[in-house]
PDB file of C-alpha atoms in Angstrom:
ATOM      1  CA  MET A  16     117.909  83.272 123.547  1.00 45.00           C
ATOM      2  CA  SER A  17     114.421  84.613 123.063  1.00 52.00           C
ATOM      3  CA  TYR A  18     112.593  85.594 126.229  1.00 55.00           C
ATOM      4  CA  ILE A  19     109.308  86.492 124.554  1.00 58.00           C
ATOM      5  CA  ASN A  20     107.600  83.212 125.413  1.00 59.00           C
ATOM      6  CA  SER A  21     109.537  82.576 128.610  1.00 59.00           C
ATOM      7  CA  PRO A  22     107.336  81.563 131.544  1.00 59.00           C
ATOM      8  CA  ARG A  23     109.885  83.286 133.793  1.00 66.00           C
ATOM      9  CA  LEU A  24     108.693  86.680 132.589  1.00 62.00           C
ATOM     10  CA  PRO A  25     105.363  88.023 133.797  1.00 68.00           C
ATOM     11  CA  ALA A  26     102.744  88.499 131.078  1.00 68.00           C
ATOM     12  CA  PRO A  27     103.048  92.323 130.994  1.00 70.00           C
ATOM     13  CA  ALA A  28     106.790  92.061 130.371  1.00 69.00           C
ATOM     14  CA  ARG A  29     106.227  89.640 127.478  1.00 72.00           C
ATOM     15  CA  VAL A  30     103.680  92.015 125.975  1.00 79.00           C
ATOM     16  CA  GLY A  31     106.103  94.898 126.462  1.00 80.00           C
ATOM     17  CA  LEU A  32     108.855  93.026 124.616  1.00 82.00           C
ATOM     18  CA  ARG A  33     106.513  92.271 121.744  1.00 84.00           C
ATOM     19  CA  VAL A  34     105.524  95.930 121.505  1.00 88.00           C
ATOM     20  CA  LEU A  35     109.193  96.993 121.500  1.00 88.00           C
ATOM     21  CA  TYR A  36     109.985  94.530 118.718  1.00 87.00           C
ATOM     22  CA  ALA A  37     106.985  95.768 116.709  1.00 90.00           C
ATOM     23  CA  MET A  38     108.123  99.365 117.142  1.00 91.00           C
ATOM     24  CA  ALA A  39     111.664  98.452 116.078  1.00 89.00           C
ATOM     25  CA  ALA A  40     110.303  96.737 112.957  1.00 90.00           C
ATOM     26  CA  VAL A  41     108.282  99.824 112.044  1.00 91.00           C
ATOM     27  CA  VAL A  42     111.306 102.105 112.522  1.00 90.00           C
ATOM     28  CA  LEU A  43     113.533  99.838 110.408  1.00 88.00           C
ATOM     29  CA  ILE A  44     111.002  99.652 107.571  1.00 87.00           C
ATOM     30  CA  ILE A  45     110.432 103.423 107.653  1.00 87.00           C
ATOM     31  CA  ALA A  46     114.202 103.965 107.492  1.00 83.00           C
ATOM     32  CA  ALA A  47     114.475 101.625 104.506  1.00 81.00           C
ATOM     33  CA  VAL A  48     111.552 103.314 102.727  1.00 82.00           C
ATOM     34  CA  HIS A  49     113.047 106.735 103.437  1.00 80.00           C
ATOM     35  CA  GLU A  50     116.248 105.687 101.702  1.00 75.00           C
ATOM     36  CA  GLY A  51     114.252 104.470  98.710  1.00 71.00           C
ATOM     37  CA  GLY A  52     114.907 100.885  99.642  1.00 65.00           C
ATOM     38  CA  ILE A  53     111.437  99.520  99.037  1.00 73.00           C
ATOM     39  CA  ALA A  54     112.163  99.646  95.309  1.00 76.00           C
ATOM     40  CA  THR A  55     115.419  97.708  95.580  1.00 81.00           C
ATOM     41  CA  TRP A  56     115.722  93.965  95.304  1.00 88.00           C
ATOM     42  CA  GLN A  57     117.914  93.909  98.425  1.00 88.00           C
ATOM     43  CA  PHE A  58     114.996  95.106 100.564  1.00 87.00           C
ATOM     44  CA  TRP A  59     112.639  92.359  99.414  1.00 88.00           C
ATOM     45  CA  VAL A  60     115.201  89.541  99.357  1.00 91.00           C
ATOM     46  CA  PHE A  61     116.519  90.284 102.844  1.00 92.00           C
ATOM     47  CA  LEU A  62     113.015  90.827 104.221  1.00 90.00           C
ATOM     48  CA  VAL A  63     112.059  87.271 103.220  1.00 92.00           C
ATOM     49  CA  MET A  64     115.465  85.544 103.297  1.00 91.00           C
ATOM     50  CA  PRO A  65     115.508  84.395 106.950  1.00 91.00           C
ATOM     51  CA  ASP A  66     112.535  82.123 106.319  1.00 89.00           C
ATOM     52  CA  ILE A  67     114.431  80.183 103.664  1.00 87.00           C
ATOM     53  CA  ALA A  68     115.353  77.877 106.566  1.00 83.00           C
ATOM     54  CA  LEU A  69     111.672  76.987 106.904  1.00 83.00           C
ATOM     55  CA  VAL A  70     111.707  75.709 103.335  1.00 85.00           C
ATOM     56  CA  ALA A  71     114.966  73.845 103.965  1.00 80.00           C
ATOM     57  CA  GLY A  72     113.479  72.310 107.104  1.00 80.00           C
ATOM     58  CA  ALA A  73     110.213  71.109 105.604  1.00 81.00           C
ATOM     59  CA  ALA A  74     109.908  67.329 105.568  1.00 82.00           C
ATOM     60  CA  ARG A  75     107.314  64.625 105.913  1.00 84.00           C
ATOM     61  CA  GLY A  76     106.758  63.009 109.264  1.00 84.00           C
ATOM     62  CA  LEU A  77     107.285  66.140 111.351  1.00 87.00           C
ATOM     63  CA  GLU A  78     104.794  67.362 113.899  1.00 90.00           C
ATOM     64  CA  ARG A  79     102.853  70.584 113.388  1.00 88.00           C
ATOM     65  CA  GLY A  80     105.154  73.557 113.978  1.00 84.00           C
ATOM     66  CA  GLN A  81     108.299  71.441 113.967  1.00 88.00           C
ATOM     67  CA  LEU A  82     111.294  72.271 111.812  1.00 89.00           C
ATOM     68  CA  HIS A  83     113.576  69.466 110.691  1.00 90.00           C
ATOM     69  CA  PRO A  84     116.482  69.245 113.173  1.00 90.00           C
ATOM     70  CA  ARG A  85     119.074  69.623 110.394  1.00 90.00           C
ATOM     71  CA  ALA A  86     117.668  73.080 109.542  1.00 90.00           C
ATOM     72  CA  VAL A  87     117.598  74.391 113.126  1.00 92.00           C
ATOM     73  CA  LEU A  88     121.144  75.808 113.043  1.00 93.00           C
ATOM     74  CA  LEU A  89     120.436  77.694 109.811  1.00 93.00           C
ATOM     75  CA  TYR A  90     117.093  78.975 111.133  1.00 92.00           C
ATOM     76  CA  ASN A  91     118.574  80.148 114.438  1.00 94.00           C
ATOM     77  CA  THR A  92     121.555  81.798 112.717  1.00 94.00           C
ATOM     78  CA  LEU A  93     119.321  83.711 110.303  1.00 94.00           C
ATOM     79  CA  HIS A  94     116.973  84.764 113.124  1.00 94.00           C
ATOM     80  CA  ARG A  95     119.519  86.376 115.452  1.00 94.00           C
ATOM     81  CA  LEU A  96     120.039  90.131 115.325  1.00 94.00           C
ATOM     82  CA  LEU A  97     123.803  89.598 115.369  1.00 95.00           C
ATOM     83  CA  ALA A  98     123.735  88.424 111.736  1.00 93.00           C
ATOM     84  CA  PRO A  99     122.245  91.608 110.189  1.00 95.00           C
ATOM     85  CA  ALA A 100     124.394  93.695 112.529  1.00 95.00           C
ATOM     86  CA  GLY A 101     127.481  91.942 111.144  1.00 95.00           C
ATOM     87  CA  LEU A 102     126.318  92.607 107.593  1.00 94.00           C
ATOM     88  CA  ALA A 103     125.776  96.281 108.449  1.00 93.00           C
ATOM     89  CA  VAL A 104     129.318  96.537 109.825  1.00 95.00           C
ATOM     90  CA  LEU A 105     130.742  94.963 106.654  1.00 94.00           C
ATOM     91  CA  VAL A 106     128.755  97.316 104.433  1.00 92.00           C
ATOM     92  CA  LEU A 107     129.752 100.364 106.478  1.00 92.00           C
ATOM     93  CA  ALA A 108     133.393  99.319 106.252  1.00 94.00           C
ATOM     94  CA  ALA A 109     133.124  99.005 102.464  1.00 92.00           C
ATOM     95  CA  ALA A 110     130.937 102.103 101.975  1.00 90.00           C
ATOM     96  CA  PRO A 111     133.776 104.585 101.325  1.00 91.00           C
ATOM     97  CA  ALA A 112     135.005 102.478  98.422  1.00 92.00           C
ATOM     98  CA  TRP A 113     131.491 101.787  97.065  1.00 89.00           C
ATOM     99  CA  GLY A 114     130.173 105.333  97.270  1.00 86.00           C
ATOM    100  CA  ALA A 115     126.495 105.653  96.328  1.00 81.00           C
ATOM    101  CA  ARG A 116     126.305 101.939  95.484  1.00 82.00           C
ATOM    102  CA  ALA A 117     126.450 101.186  99.224  1.00 84.00           C
ATOM    103  CA  THR A 118     122.955 102.586  99.946  1.00 82.00           C
ATOM    104  CA  PRO A 119     120.966  99.530  98.773  1.00 84.00           C
ATOM    105  CA  TRP A 120     123.305  97.327 100.751  1.00 87.00           C
ATOM    106  CA  LEU A 121     122.682  99.399 103.889  1.00 86.00           C
ATOM    107  CA  ILE A 122     118.972  98.746 103.388  1.00 89.00           C
ATOM    108  CA  ALA A 123     119.539  94.969 103.343  1.00 90.00           C
ATOM    109  CA  PRO A 124     120.477  94.591 107.045  1.00 92.00           C
ATOM    110  CA  ALA A 125     117.607  96.926 107.987  1.00 90.00           C
ATOM    111  CA  ALA A 126     115.130  94.699 106.140  1.00 92.00           C
ATOM    112  CA  TRP A 127     116.687  91.574 107.671  1.00 94.00           C
ATOM    113  CA  ALA A 128     116.477  93.022 111.186  1.00 94.00           C
ATOM    114  CA  ALA A 129     112.895  94.141 110.485  1.00 94.00           C
ATOM    115  CA  HIS A 130     111.995  90.542 109.617  1.00 94.00           C
ATOM    116  CA  ILE A 131     113.467  89.313 112.875  1.00 94.00           C
ATOM    117  CA  CYS A 132     111.643  92.009 114.862  1.00 93.00           C
ATOM    118  CA  ILE A 133     108.347  91.181 113.155  1.00 93.00           C
ATOM    119  CA  ASP A 134     108.799  87.509 114.028  1.00 92.00           C
ATOM    120  CA  ARG A 135     109.608  88.348 117.656  1.00 90.00           C
ATOM    121  CA  SER A 136     106.638  90.708 117.940  1.00 91.00           C
ATOM    122  CA  LEU A 137     104.371  87.880 116.758  1.00 90.00           C
ATOM    123  CA  GLY A 138     105.859  85.528 119.353  1.00 86.00           C
ATOM    124  CA  PHE A 139     108.104  83.466 117.083  1.00 88.00           C
ATOM    125  CA  GLY A 140     111.485  82.914 118.629  1.00 86.00           C
ATOM    126  CA  LEU A 141     114.425  80.629 118.113  1.00 91.00           C
ATOM    127  CA  ARG A 142     114.125  76.844 117.809  1.00 92.00           C
ATOM    128  CA  ASP A 143     115.434  74.116 120.082  1.00 92.00           C
ATOM    129  CA  ARG A 144     117.401  71.112 118.806  1.00 92.00           C
ATOM    130  CA  ASP A 145     114.221  69.178 118.073  1.00 90.00           C
ATOM    131  CA  GLY A 146     112.930  71.933 115.803  1.00 89.00           C
ATOM    132  CA  PHE A 147     110.179  73.309 118.050  1.00 89.00           C
ATOM    133  CA  GLN A 148     109.838  76.890 119.262  1.00 85.00           C
ATOM    134  CA  ARG A 149     111.846  77.462 122.443  1.00 82.00           C
ATOM    135  CA  ARG A 150     109.786  77.900 125.577  1.00 69.00           C
TER     136      ARG A 150
END
């Protein structure tokens, strides 16, 4: 659950969370660039990939800011940090067999997590069943 927009948190705490997410995004992107990842297709695909659910959830008749309810599960799954962490674990497990070919695939979860952190720092969290941002 995303607590960034939660009314239970005082305003300074919400701002602090947004700053932490922004800092995490910067660190992840710097790490990917350091590894030469900005030139790989994995960096760009995984940086944009979580928002594919927005395209899948676009439909007529929805209110402004609403995602189609059938796309909410996909959106929420792609926008949780557990998903890129799982990919990182899989890549690290396969890295000894892949050798140098594993480096671009280690950049992919970093780019994916950076996307999530950027969204959180801008105040975009997970969606409820109706397709609206959770409050």
